[in-house]
Amino acid sequence: MTTEQQYNVAVVGATGAVGVKMLETLEQKNFPIKELLLLSSKRSAGKQVEFKGNTYTVHEATPESFEGVDIALFSAGGSVSKKLAPEAVKRGAVVVDNTSAYRMDPEVPLVVPEVNEGDIQQHNGIIANPNCSTIQMVAALKPVQEQFGLTRVIVSTYQAVSGAGNEAVDELRNQAKSFLEGEEMQADLLPVSGEKKHYPIAFNALPQIDVFQENGYTFEEMKMINETKKIMHDEAIQVAATCVRLPFFTSHAESVYVEVNNGGVTAEQLKEAIKRADGIVLEDDPENQVYPTPLEAAGKSDVFVGRIRKDLDNEKGFHLWVVSDNLLKGAAWNSVQIAESLIKNNWLSK
Amino acid sequence: MTTEQQYNVAVVGATGAVGVKMLETLEQKNFPIKELLLLSSKRSAGKQVEFKGNTYTVHEATPESFEGVDIALFSAGGSVSKKLAPEAVKRGAVVVDNTSAYRMDPEVPLVVPEVNEGDIQQHNGIIANPNCSTIQMVAALKPVQEQFGLTRVIVSTYQAVSGAGNEAVDELRNQAKSFLEGEEMQADLLPVSGEKKHYPIAFNALPQIDVFQENGYTFEEMKMINETKKIMHDEAIQVAATCVRLPFFTSHAESVYVEVNNGGVTAEQLKEAIKRADGIVLEDDPENQVYPTPLEAAGKSDVFVGRIRKDLDNEKGFHLWVVSDNLLKGAAWNSVQIAESLIKNNWLSK
């Protein structure tokens, strides 16, 4: 950031898995903060959090909390956003919301800056941060769409437990420990907190992320389908998704199959396009066993892409393997990028 | 088995991950064994193995070992099969080979009994057992092909470490232990024994199973592509595959996307077809969170299918989630089924 101006920033959900990464990212990117306000539910209020060497007390988020706030980064669950984001906007803040509350609202831009930064400008006080699994995929698909036309996406995900919060991280750790000690695994949370049934995630795979919809798809799958079309500005792209939770802590991986519009495209051309794209790192050298993995991507802001191959039976089909830290590019970093863009482009005030 | 006759059976690779399951399966299915001969590499010769309460000594496999053997079940690696299967055949045995050595040989039937049992009859002494990831997929696809026509398959796999042998199982266990104790993970084997680079599999995902081919696909992916067409007797089926190793011990899971030939097919019709198929168990009740998982499928012979959904954007597209024990239906049980079919149909002698 080159601006001299500084801003009052509120982080709502400051003690959650994403909130913690939000603060790390704000610090690391040296975001121009005048005053930092850490907010949470009543339950977490009173906790102490470090930021740039100072200790901050977390306060309970109320409508009045947002007086004087310029930018509010929300990641405290959809119901908190539904209730408090309009209150923040009413008091003059611009909200970057990292829940599903407003993503499909036609009045709310849904933004991955590398893909549709310009949409931010249309905001009415709220900009939605897409679902983690969507963000990394559309970032990788953008150069494909731009250069070759994108008609179809079929994705199967490999998603980390941190996407379900800190308690899910603890659950995987505890279950793995129990299993290795020959004890029974205790399953109280995954696949979905609050659901009737829970299954062990350690040394297992659960084909359910978020609750089931009436059409047999999970909400996570529907997010990928609907958000992709909205972000990429093309309702005609066919998107099919299967989302699976797996026993690793950080980074989602995705096996993405795409069909392009143009014939005669080579895997080399696709690699070249991916390589030149913003925010994407091409890691694709089979001969030297170079490809992205969740462990390697953890802690990094970029989206990593490898295993790019042309379908052997279909002239327009290609495979990509897309990996990114679900808490960074999938959440905190993308939100901070949106906030940076608001400032850089003078889009804060309407 | 209703036959009165008994057979001399050799198990080659009796101490390996699959060999052990082969013996368990022969015992459990009460296979009509007259004499049981346990064979292995020189390294494992001399080991003692239990079968039906008796102790057997494992002998080094040599050409002469197969004198008097009726049925030889091979799973000691491709090079052993290449060398010794013809020697066994020369001595009058029928070989069921669980390596990739003969699978794509046009003279050798490649068989999943629920799909193409009749092919066994064409054998010239060797019948090949397909790759584990292929077997469970084609078993699930057979009723789809039969009733609705199958034009296209796009699969992303979630594969257990036991597919890489007992050492890989130990490696996952040791790495997980190290990680939980805050120690560095030691990676000496996966993704592929003998490759230049090794990566941790615990709390990770590795998009490499078997070695890379010149076209950028792994050998595992090429097996799924080529074997599927051969087993299903249709070179025109488009098959695209991405194979991924994951940190669980047993059972492969597969996110399988298919396109059918007929229009107007419903997900309910597909479920009905799957439900009626041999060797398949439909576990598909989203409302009650019923779907197959690797942990639940482990130790069972069947192929479990769930998460059946119609593509929301494509009239002919469907999703399936297919899970099966990679050492049982994916290896040992399928081999024993072939052996049972040889006997039942009088196809042992030509």
CSV table of N, CA and C in Angstrom, one decimal, chain B residues 202-274:
chain,number,residue,atom,x,y,z
B,202,ALA,N,0.9,-38.2,5.7
B,202,ALA,CA,0.1,-37.9,6.9
B,202,ALA,C,-0.3,-36.4,6.8
B,203,PHE,N,-1.6,-36.2,7.1
B,203,PHE,CA,-2.2,-34.8,7.0
B,203,PHE,C,-1.9,-34.1,5.7
B,204,ASN,N,-1.9,-34.8,4.6
B,204,ASN,CA,-1.6,-34.3,3.4
B,204,ASN,C,-2.3,-35.0,2.3
B,205,ALA,N,-2.1,-34.6,1.0
B,205,ALA,CA,-2.7,-35.3,-0.2
B,205,ALA,C,-1.7,-35.2,-1.3
B,206,LEU,N,-1.4,-36.4,-1.9
B,206,LEU,CA,-0.4,-36.4,-2.9
B,206,LEU,C,-1.0,-36.8,-4.3
B,207,PRO,N,-1.0,-35.9,-5.2
B,207,PRO,CA,-1.6,-36.2,-6.5
B,207,PRO,C,-0.7,-37.0,-7.5
B,208,GLN,N,-0.1,-38.0,-6.9
B,208,GLN,CA,0.7,-38.9,-7.7
B,208,GLN,C,0.6,-40.3,-7.1
B,209,ILE,N,0.1,-41.2,-8.0
B,209,ILE,CA,0.0,-42.6,-7.6
B,209,ILE,C,0.7,-43.4,-8.8
B,210,ASP,N,1.7,-44.1,-8.5
B,210,ASP,CA,2.6,-44.7,-9.5
B,210,ASP,C,3.3,-43.7,-10.3
B,211,VAL,N,4.2,-44.1,-11.2
B,211,VAL,CA,5.1,-43.1,-11.9
B,211,VAL,C,4.4,-42.4,-13.0
B,212,PHE,N,5.0,-41.2,-13.4
B,212,PHE,CA,4.4,-40.4,-14.5
B,212,PHE,C,4.8,-41.0,-15.8
B,213,GLN,N,3.9,-40.9,-16.8
B,213,GLN,CA,4.1,-41.3,-18.1
B,213,GLN,C,4.5,-40.0,-18.9
B,214,GLU,N,5.0,-40.2,-20.1
B,214,GLU,CA,5.4,-39.1,-20.9
B,214,GLU,C,4.3,-38.1,-21.2
B,215,ASN,N,3.0,-38.5,-21.2
B,215,ASN,CA,1.9,-37.7,-21.5
B,215,ASN,C,1.4,-36.8,-20.3
B,216,GLY,N,2.1,-36.9,-19.2
B,216,GLY,CA,1.8,-36.2,-18.0
B,216,GLY,C,0.8,-36.8,-17.1
B,217,TYR,N,0.2,-38.0,-17.5
B,217,TYR,CA,-0.6,-38.8,-16.6
B,217,TYR,C,0.2,-39.7,-15.8
B,218,THR,N,-0.3,-40.1,-14.6
B,218,THR,CA,0.4,-41.2,-13.9
B,218,THR,C,0.0,-42.5,-14.5
B,219,PHE,N,0.8,-43.5,-14.2
B,219,PHE,CA,0.5,-44.9,-14.6
B,219,PHE,C,-0.9,-45.3,-14.0
B,220,GLU,N,-1.1,-44.9,-12.8
B,220,GLU,CA,-2.4,-45.3,-12.1
B,220,GLU,C,-3.6,-44.7,-12.9
B,221,GLU,N,-3.4,-43.4,-13.4
B,221,GLU,CA,-4.5,-42.8,-14.2
B,221,GLU,C,-4.7,-43.5,-15.5
B,222,MET,N,-3.6,-43.9,-16.1
B,222,MET,CA,-3.7,-44.6,-17.4
B,222,MET,C,-4.3,-46.0,-17.2
B,223,LYS,N,-4.0,-46.6,-16.1
B,223,LYS,CA,-4.7,-47.9,-15.8
B,223,LYS,C,-6.2,-47.7,-15.8
B,224,MET,N,-6.6,-46.7,-15.1
B,224,MET,CA,-8.1,-46.5,-15.0
B,224,MET,C,-8.7,-46.2,-16.3
B,225,ILE,N,-8.0,-45.5,-17.1
B,225,ILE,CA,-8.5,-45.1,-18.5
B,225,ILE,C,-8.6,-46.3,-19.4
B,226,ASN,N,-7.5,-47.0,-19.5
B,226,ASN,CA,-7.4,-48.2,-20.4
B,226,ASN,C,-8.1,-49.4,-20.0
B,227,GLU,N,-8.0,-49.7,-18.7
B,227,GLU,CA,-8.7,-50.9,-18.2
B,227,GLU,C,-10.2,-50.8,-18.2
B,228,THR,N,-10.7,-49.6,-18.0
B,228,THR,CA,-12.2,-49.4,-18.0
B,228,THR,C,-12.7,-49.7,-19.4
B,229,LYS,N,-12.0,-49.2,-20.4
B,229,LYS,CA,-12.5,-49.5,-21.8
B,229,LYS,C,-12.5,-51.0,-22.1
B,230,LYS,N,-11.4,-51.6,-21.7
B,230,LYS,CA,-11.3,-53.0,-22.0
B,230,LYS,C,-12.3,-53.9,-21.3
B,231,ILE,N,-12.5,-53.6,-20.0
B,231,ILE,CA,-13.4,-54.4,-19.2
B,231,ILE,C,-14.9,-54.2,-19.6
B,232,MET,N,-15.2,-52.9,-20.0
B,232,MET,CA,-16.6,-52.6,-20.4
B,232,MET,C,-16.8,-52.8,-21.9
B,233,HIS,N,-15.8,-53.3,-22.6
B,233,HIS,CA,-16.0,-53.6,-24.0
B,233,HIS,C,-16.4,-52.5,-24.8
B,234,ASP,N,-15.9,-51.3,-24.5
B,234,ASP,CA,-16.3,-50.1,-25.3
B,234,ASP,C,-15.1,-49.1,-25.4
B,235,GLU,N,-14.4,-49.1,-26.5
B,235,GLU,CA,-13.3,-48.2,-26.7
B,235,GLU,C,-13.8,-46.8,-26.8
B,236,ALA,N,-15.1,-46.6,-27.1
B,236,ALA,CA,-15.6,-45.2,-27.3
B,236,ALA,C,-15.9,-44.5,-26.0
B,237,ILE,N,-16.0,-45.2,-24.9
B,237,ILE,CA,-16.3,-44.5,-23.7
B,237,ILE,C,-15.1,-43.5,-23.4
B,238,GLN,N,-15.4,-42.2,-23.2
B,238,GLN,CA,-14.4,-41.3,-22.8
B,238,GLN,C,-14.1,-41.4,-21.3
B,239,VAL,N,-12.9,-41.6,-21.0
B,239,VAL,CA,-12.5,-41.8,-19.6
B,239,VAL,C,-11.4,-40.8,-19.3
B,240,ALA,N,-11.6,-40.0,-18.2
B,240,ALA,CA,-10.6,-39.1,-17.8
B,240,ALA,C,-10.4,-39.3,-16.3
B,241,ALA,N,-9.2,-39.3,-15.8
B,241,ALA,CA,-8.9,-39.7,-14.4
B,241,ALA,C,-7.8,-38.9,-13.8
B,242,THR,N,-8.1,-38.5,-12.5
B,242,THR,CA,-7.0,-37.9,-11.6
B,242,THR,C,-7.0,-38.8,-10.4
B,243,CYS,N,-5.8,-39.3,-10.1
B,243,CYS,CA,-5.6,-40.2,-8.9
B,243,CYS,C,-4.8,-39.6,-7.8
B,244,VAL,N,-5.3,-39.6,-6.6
B,244,VAL,CA,-4.8,-38.9,-5.5
B,244,VAL,C,-4.6,-39.9,-4.3
B,245,ARG,N,-3.4,-39.9,-3.6
B,245,ARG,CA,-3.2,-40.7,-2.4
B,245,ARG,C,-3.6,-39.8,-1.2
B,246,LEU,N,-4.2,-40.4,-0.3
B,246,LEU,CA,-4.7,-39.7,0.9
B,246,LEU,C,-4.4,-40.4,2.2
B,247,PRO,N,-4.4,-39.7,3.3
B,247,PRO,CA,-4.0,-40.3,4.6
B,247,PRO,C,-5.0,-41.1,5.3
B,248,PHE,N,-5.5,-42.2,4.6
B,248,PHE,CA,-6.2,-43.2,5.3
B,248,PHE,C,-5.7,-44.6,4.9
B,249,PHE,N,-6.0,-45.6,5.7
B,249,PHE,CA,-5.3,-46.8,5.6
B,249,PHE,C,-6.0,-47.8,4.6
B,250,THR,N,-7.3,-47.8,4.6
B,250,THR,CA,-8.0,-48.8,3.8
B,250,THR,C,-9.2,-48.2,3.1
B,251,SER,N,-9.5,-48.7,1.9
B,251,SER,CA,-10.7,-48.4,1.1
B,251,SER,C,-10.3,-47.2,0.2
B,252,HIS,N,-10.6,-47.3,-1.1
B,252,HIS,CA,-10.5,-46.2,-2.0
B,252,HIS,C,-11.9,-45.6,-2.1
B,253,ALA,N,-11.9,-44.2,-2.2
B,253,ALA,CA,-13.2,-43.6,-2.5
B,253,ALA,C,-13.0,-42.9,-3.9
B,254,GLU,N,-14.1,-42.7,-4.6
B,254,GLU,CA,-14.0,-42.1,-6.0
B,254,GLU,C,-15.2,-41.2,-6.2
B,255,SER,N,-14.9,-40.0,-6.6
B,255,SER,CA,-15.9,-39.1,-7.1
B,255,SER,C,-16.0,-39.3,-8.6
B,256,VAL,N,-17.1,-40.0,-9.0
B,256,VAL,CA,-17.3,-40.4,-10.4
B,256,VAL,C,-18.4,-39.6,-11.1
B,257,TYR,N,-18.0,-38.9,-12.1
B,257,TYR,CA,-19.0,-38.2,-12.9
B,257,TYR,C,-19.2,-39.0,-14.2
B,258,VAL,N,-20.5,-39.2,-14.5
B,258,VAL,CA,-20.8,-40.0,-15.8
B,258,VAL,C,-21.7,-39.2,-16.6
B,259,GLU,N,-21.6,-39.5,-17.9
B,259,GLU,CA,-22.7,-39.1,-18.9
B,259,GLU,C,-23.3,-40.3,-19.5
B,260,VAL,N,-24.6,-40.3,-19.5
B,260,VAL,CA,-25.3,-41.4,-20.1
B,260,VAL,C,-25.8,-41.1,-21.5
B,261,ASN,N,-26.1,-42.1,-22.2
B,261,ASN,CA,-26.5,-41.9,-23.6
B,261,ASN,C,-28.0,-41.5,-23.8
B,262,ASN,N,-28.8,-42.0,-22.9
B,262,ASN,CA,-30.2,-41.7,-23.0
B,262,ASN,C,-30.6,-40.4,-22.3
B,263,GLY,N,-31.4,-39.6,-22.9
B,263,GLY,CA,-31.9,-38.4,-22.2
B,263,GLY,C,-33.0,-38.8,-21.2
B,264,GLY,N,-33.4,-37.8,-20.4
B,264,GLY,CA,-34.5,-38.0,-19.5
B,264,GLY,C,-34.4,-39.0,-18.3
B,265,VAL,N,-33.1,-39.5,-18.1
B,265,VAL,CA,-32.9,-40.4,-17.0
B,265,VAL,C,-32.9,-39.6,-15.7
B,266,THR,N,-33.6,-40.1,-14.7
B,266,THR,CA,-33.6,-39.4,-13.4
B,266,THR,C,-32.6,-40.1,-12.4
B,267,ALA,N,-32.2,-39.3,-11.4
B,267,ALA,CA,-31.3,-39.8,-10.3
B,267,ALA,C,-32.0,-41.1,-9.7
B,268,GLU,N,-33.3,-41.0,-9.5
B,268,GLU,CA,-34.0,-42.2,-8.9
B,268,GLU,C,-33.8,-43.4,-9.7
B,269,GLN,N,-33.9,-43.3,-11.0
B,269,GLN,CA,-33.7,-44.5,-11.9
B,269,GLN,C,-32.3,-45.0,-11.8
B,270,LEU,N,-31.4,-44.1,-11.7
B,270,LEU,CA,-30.0,-44.5,-11.6
B,270,LEU,C,-29.8,-45.2,-10.2
B,271,LYS,N,-30.3,-44.7,-9.2
B,271,LYS,CA,-30.2,-45.3,-7.9
B,271,LYS,C,-30.8,-46.7,-7.9
B,272,GLU,N,-32.0,-46.9,-8.6
B,272,GLU,CA,-32.7,-48.1,-8.6
B,272,GLU,C,-31.8,-49.2,-9.4
B,273,ALA,N,-31.2,-48.7,-10.5
B,273,ALA,CA,-30.3,-49.6,-11.2
B,273,ALA,C,-29.1,-50.1,-10.4
B,274,ILE,N,-28.5,-49.1,-9.7
B,274,ILE,CA,-27.3,-49.4,-8.8
B,274,ILE,C,-27.7,-50.4,-7.7
